[in-house]
mmCIF file of C-alpha atoms in Angstrom:
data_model
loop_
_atom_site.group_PDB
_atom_site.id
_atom_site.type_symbol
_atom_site.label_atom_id
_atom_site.label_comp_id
_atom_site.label_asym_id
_atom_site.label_seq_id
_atom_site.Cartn_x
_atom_site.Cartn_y
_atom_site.Cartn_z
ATOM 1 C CA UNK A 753 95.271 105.741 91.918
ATOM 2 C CA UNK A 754 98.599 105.008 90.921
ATOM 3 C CA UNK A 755 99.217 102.667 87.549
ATOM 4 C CA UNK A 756 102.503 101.225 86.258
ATOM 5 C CA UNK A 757 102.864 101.257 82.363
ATOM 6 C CA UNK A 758 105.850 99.175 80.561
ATOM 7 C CA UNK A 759 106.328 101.121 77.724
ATOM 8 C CA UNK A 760 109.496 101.636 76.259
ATOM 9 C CA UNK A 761 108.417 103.810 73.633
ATOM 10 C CA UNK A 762 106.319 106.347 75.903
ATOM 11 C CA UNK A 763 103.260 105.994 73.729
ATOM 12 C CA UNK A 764 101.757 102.774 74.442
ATOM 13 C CA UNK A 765 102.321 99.377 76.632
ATOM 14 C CA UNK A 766 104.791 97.372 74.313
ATOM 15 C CA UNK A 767 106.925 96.037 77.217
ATOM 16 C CA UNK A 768 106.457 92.197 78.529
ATOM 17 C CA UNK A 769 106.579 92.166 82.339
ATOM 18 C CA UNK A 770 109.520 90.069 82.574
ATOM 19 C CA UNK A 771 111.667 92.248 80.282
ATOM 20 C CA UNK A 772 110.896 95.378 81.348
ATOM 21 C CA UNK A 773 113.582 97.755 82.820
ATOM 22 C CA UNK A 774 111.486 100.566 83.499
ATOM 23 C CA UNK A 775 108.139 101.487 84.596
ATOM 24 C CA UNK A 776 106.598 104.759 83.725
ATOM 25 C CA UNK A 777 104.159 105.612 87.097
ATOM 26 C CA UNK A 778 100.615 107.793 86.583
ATOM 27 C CA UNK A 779 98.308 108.972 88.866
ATOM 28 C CA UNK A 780 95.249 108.045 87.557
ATOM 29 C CA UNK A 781 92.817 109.982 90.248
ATOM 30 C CA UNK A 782 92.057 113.160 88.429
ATOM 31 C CA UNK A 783 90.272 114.381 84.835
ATOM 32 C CA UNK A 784 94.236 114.712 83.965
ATOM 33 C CA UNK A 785 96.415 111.828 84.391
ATOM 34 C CA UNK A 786 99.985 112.166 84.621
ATOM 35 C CA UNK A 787 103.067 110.456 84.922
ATOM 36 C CA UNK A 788 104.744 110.867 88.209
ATOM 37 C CA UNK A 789 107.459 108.981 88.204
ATOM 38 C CA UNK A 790 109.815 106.260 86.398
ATOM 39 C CA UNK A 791 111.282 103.470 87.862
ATOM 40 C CA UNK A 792 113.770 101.096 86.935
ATOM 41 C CA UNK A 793 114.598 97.704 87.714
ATOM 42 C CA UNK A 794 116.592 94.697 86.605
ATOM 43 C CA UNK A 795 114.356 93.095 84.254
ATOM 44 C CA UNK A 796 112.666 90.092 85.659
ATOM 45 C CA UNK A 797 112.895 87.402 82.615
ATOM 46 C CA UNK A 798 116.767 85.750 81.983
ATOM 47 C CA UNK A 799 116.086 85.420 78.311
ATOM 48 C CA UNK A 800 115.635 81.653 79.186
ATOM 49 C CA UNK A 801 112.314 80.416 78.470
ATOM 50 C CA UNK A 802 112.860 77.453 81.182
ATOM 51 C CA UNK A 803 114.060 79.583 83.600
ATOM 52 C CA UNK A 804 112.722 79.597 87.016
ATOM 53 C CA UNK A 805 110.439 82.124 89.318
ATOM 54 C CA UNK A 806 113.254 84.527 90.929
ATOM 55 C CA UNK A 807 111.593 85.456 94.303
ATOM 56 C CA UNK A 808 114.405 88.267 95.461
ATOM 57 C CA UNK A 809 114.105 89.837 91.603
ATOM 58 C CA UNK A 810 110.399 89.535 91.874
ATOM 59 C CA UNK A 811 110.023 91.359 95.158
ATOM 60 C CA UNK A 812 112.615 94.018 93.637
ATOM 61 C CA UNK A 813 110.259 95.163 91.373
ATOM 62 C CA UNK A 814 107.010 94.548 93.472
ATOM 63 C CA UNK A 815 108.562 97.425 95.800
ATOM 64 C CA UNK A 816 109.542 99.860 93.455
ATOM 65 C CA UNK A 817 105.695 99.598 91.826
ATOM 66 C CA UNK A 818 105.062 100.223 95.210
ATOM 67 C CA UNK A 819 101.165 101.972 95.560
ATOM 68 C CA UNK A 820 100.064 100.965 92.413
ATOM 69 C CA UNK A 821 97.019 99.319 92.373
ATOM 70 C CA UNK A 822 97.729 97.722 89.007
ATOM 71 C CA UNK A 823 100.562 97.528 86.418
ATOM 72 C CA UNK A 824 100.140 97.231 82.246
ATOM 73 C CA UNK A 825 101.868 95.110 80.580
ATOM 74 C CA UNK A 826 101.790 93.926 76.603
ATOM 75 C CA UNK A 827 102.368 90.325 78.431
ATOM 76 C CA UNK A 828 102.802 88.510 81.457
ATOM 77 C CA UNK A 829 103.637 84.537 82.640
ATOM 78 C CA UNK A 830 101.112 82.456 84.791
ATOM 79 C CA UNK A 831 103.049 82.522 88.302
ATOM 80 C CA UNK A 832 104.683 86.345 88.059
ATOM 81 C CA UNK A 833 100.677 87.753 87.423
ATOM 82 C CA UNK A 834 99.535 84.953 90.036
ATOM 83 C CA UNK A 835 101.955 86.664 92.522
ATOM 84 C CA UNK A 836 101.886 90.149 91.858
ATOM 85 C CA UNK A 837 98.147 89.893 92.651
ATOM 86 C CA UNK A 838 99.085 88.396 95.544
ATOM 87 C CA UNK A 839 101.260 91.676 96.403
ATOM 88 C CA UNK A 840 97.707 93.593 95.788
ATOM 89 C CA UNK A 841 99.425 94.817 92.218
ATOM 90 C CA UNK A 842 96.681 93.604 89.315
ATOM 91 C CA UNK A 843 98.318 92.759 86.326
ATOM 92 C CA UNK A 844 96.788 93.687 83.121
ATOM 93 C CA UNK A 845 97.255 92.985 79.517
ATOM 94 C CA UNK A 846 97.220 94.940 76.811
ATOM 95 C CA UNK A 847 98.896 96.603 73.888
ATOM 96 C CA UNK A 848 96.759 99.628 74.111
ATOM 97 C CA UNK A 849 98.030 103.712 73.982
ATOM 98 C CA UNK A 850 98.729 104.179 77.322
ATOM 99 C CA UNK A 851 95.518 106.616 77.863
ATOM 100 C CA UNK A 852 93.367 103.913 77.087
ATOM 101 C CA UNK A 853 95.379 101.601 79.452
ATOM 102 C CA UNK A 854 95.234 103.757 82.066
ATOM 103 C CA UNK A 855 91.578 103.330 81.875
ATOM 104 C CA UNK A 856 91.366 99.717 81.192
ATOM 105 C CA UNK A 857 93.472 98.904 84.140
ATOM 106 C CA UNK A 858 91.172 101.396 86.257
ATOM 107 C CA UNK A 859 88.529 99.926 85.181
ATOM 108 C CA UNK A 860 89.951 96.455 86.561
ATOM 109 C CA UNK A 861 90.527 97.522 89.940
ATOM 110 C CA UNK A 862 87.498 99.715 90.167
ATOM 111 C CA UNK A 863 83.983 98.487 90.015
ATOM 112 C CA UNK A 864 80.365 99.542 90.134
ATOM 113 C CA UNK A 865 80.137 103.144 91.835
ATOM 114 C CA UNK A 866 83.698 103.897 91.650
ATOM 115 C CA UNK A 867 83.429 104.212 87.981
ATOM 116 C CA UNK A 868 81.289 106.888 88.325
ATOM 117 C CA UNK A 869 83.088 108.845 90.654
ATOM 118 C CA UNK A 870 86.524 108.620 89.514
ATOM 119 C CA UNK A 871 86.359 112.064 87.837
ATOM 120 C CA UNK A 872 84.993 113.741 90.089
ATOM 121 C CA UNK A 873 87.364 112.858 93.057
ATOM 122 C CA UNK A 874 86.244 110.467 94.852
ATOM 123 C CA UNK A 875 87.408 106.972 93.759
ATOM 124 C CA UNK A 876 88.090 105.494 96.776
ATOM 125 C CA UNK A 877 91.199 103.933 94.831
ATOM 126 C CA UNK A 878 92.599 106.800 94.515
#
């Protein structure tokens, strides 16, 4: 399964979705997860706290996370997460090291069974 990260620092998620320039891309779908890729983009947010939803800069970034079944994020406003689940990206939240994201945001795609099998090879998310 493949998972964005914003993390500037390469440690842990510490990047808000809308100001985020990069996104560091794992494969989460083995006992070793990795980072595959980085992408970059023009960050999302303006620096304008009234500013409106951006639907060309939106769908910029929604193709290069392209395959990623979610993306982690220290933050995230109401319509960008309402949309990028509707682009079958889940957002999630956190400020965790970016192993333990990894696995939080697995863990919010996957349910039941899938848990179980992820290390051994067969999440179906994968």
């Amino acid at each position: 399964m493949l998972i964005a990260i914003a993390s500037k620092s390469g440690k842990q998620v510490d990047q808000h979705f809308g100001q985020a320039e990069t996104f560091r891309i794992y494969d989460y779908g083995s006992q070793n997860p990795c980072q595959v890729s980085e992408v970059s983009v023009d960050k999302f947010s303006q620096d304008n706290v009234d500013h409106s939803f951006e639907e060309n800069r939106f769908k910029k970034i929604v193709t290069a996370l392209a395959g990623c079944k979610a993306v982690a994020i220290s933050q995230i406003g109401k319509t960008p997460a309402e949309q990028l689940l509707l682009s079958g990206i889940k957002p999630v939240k956190t400020e965790a090291t970016i192993a333990e994201a990894l696995k939080i945001a697995h863990d919010s795609v996957c349910s039941g069974d899938c848990k179980k099998l992820l290390f051994s090879g067969e999440c179906p998310h994968q």
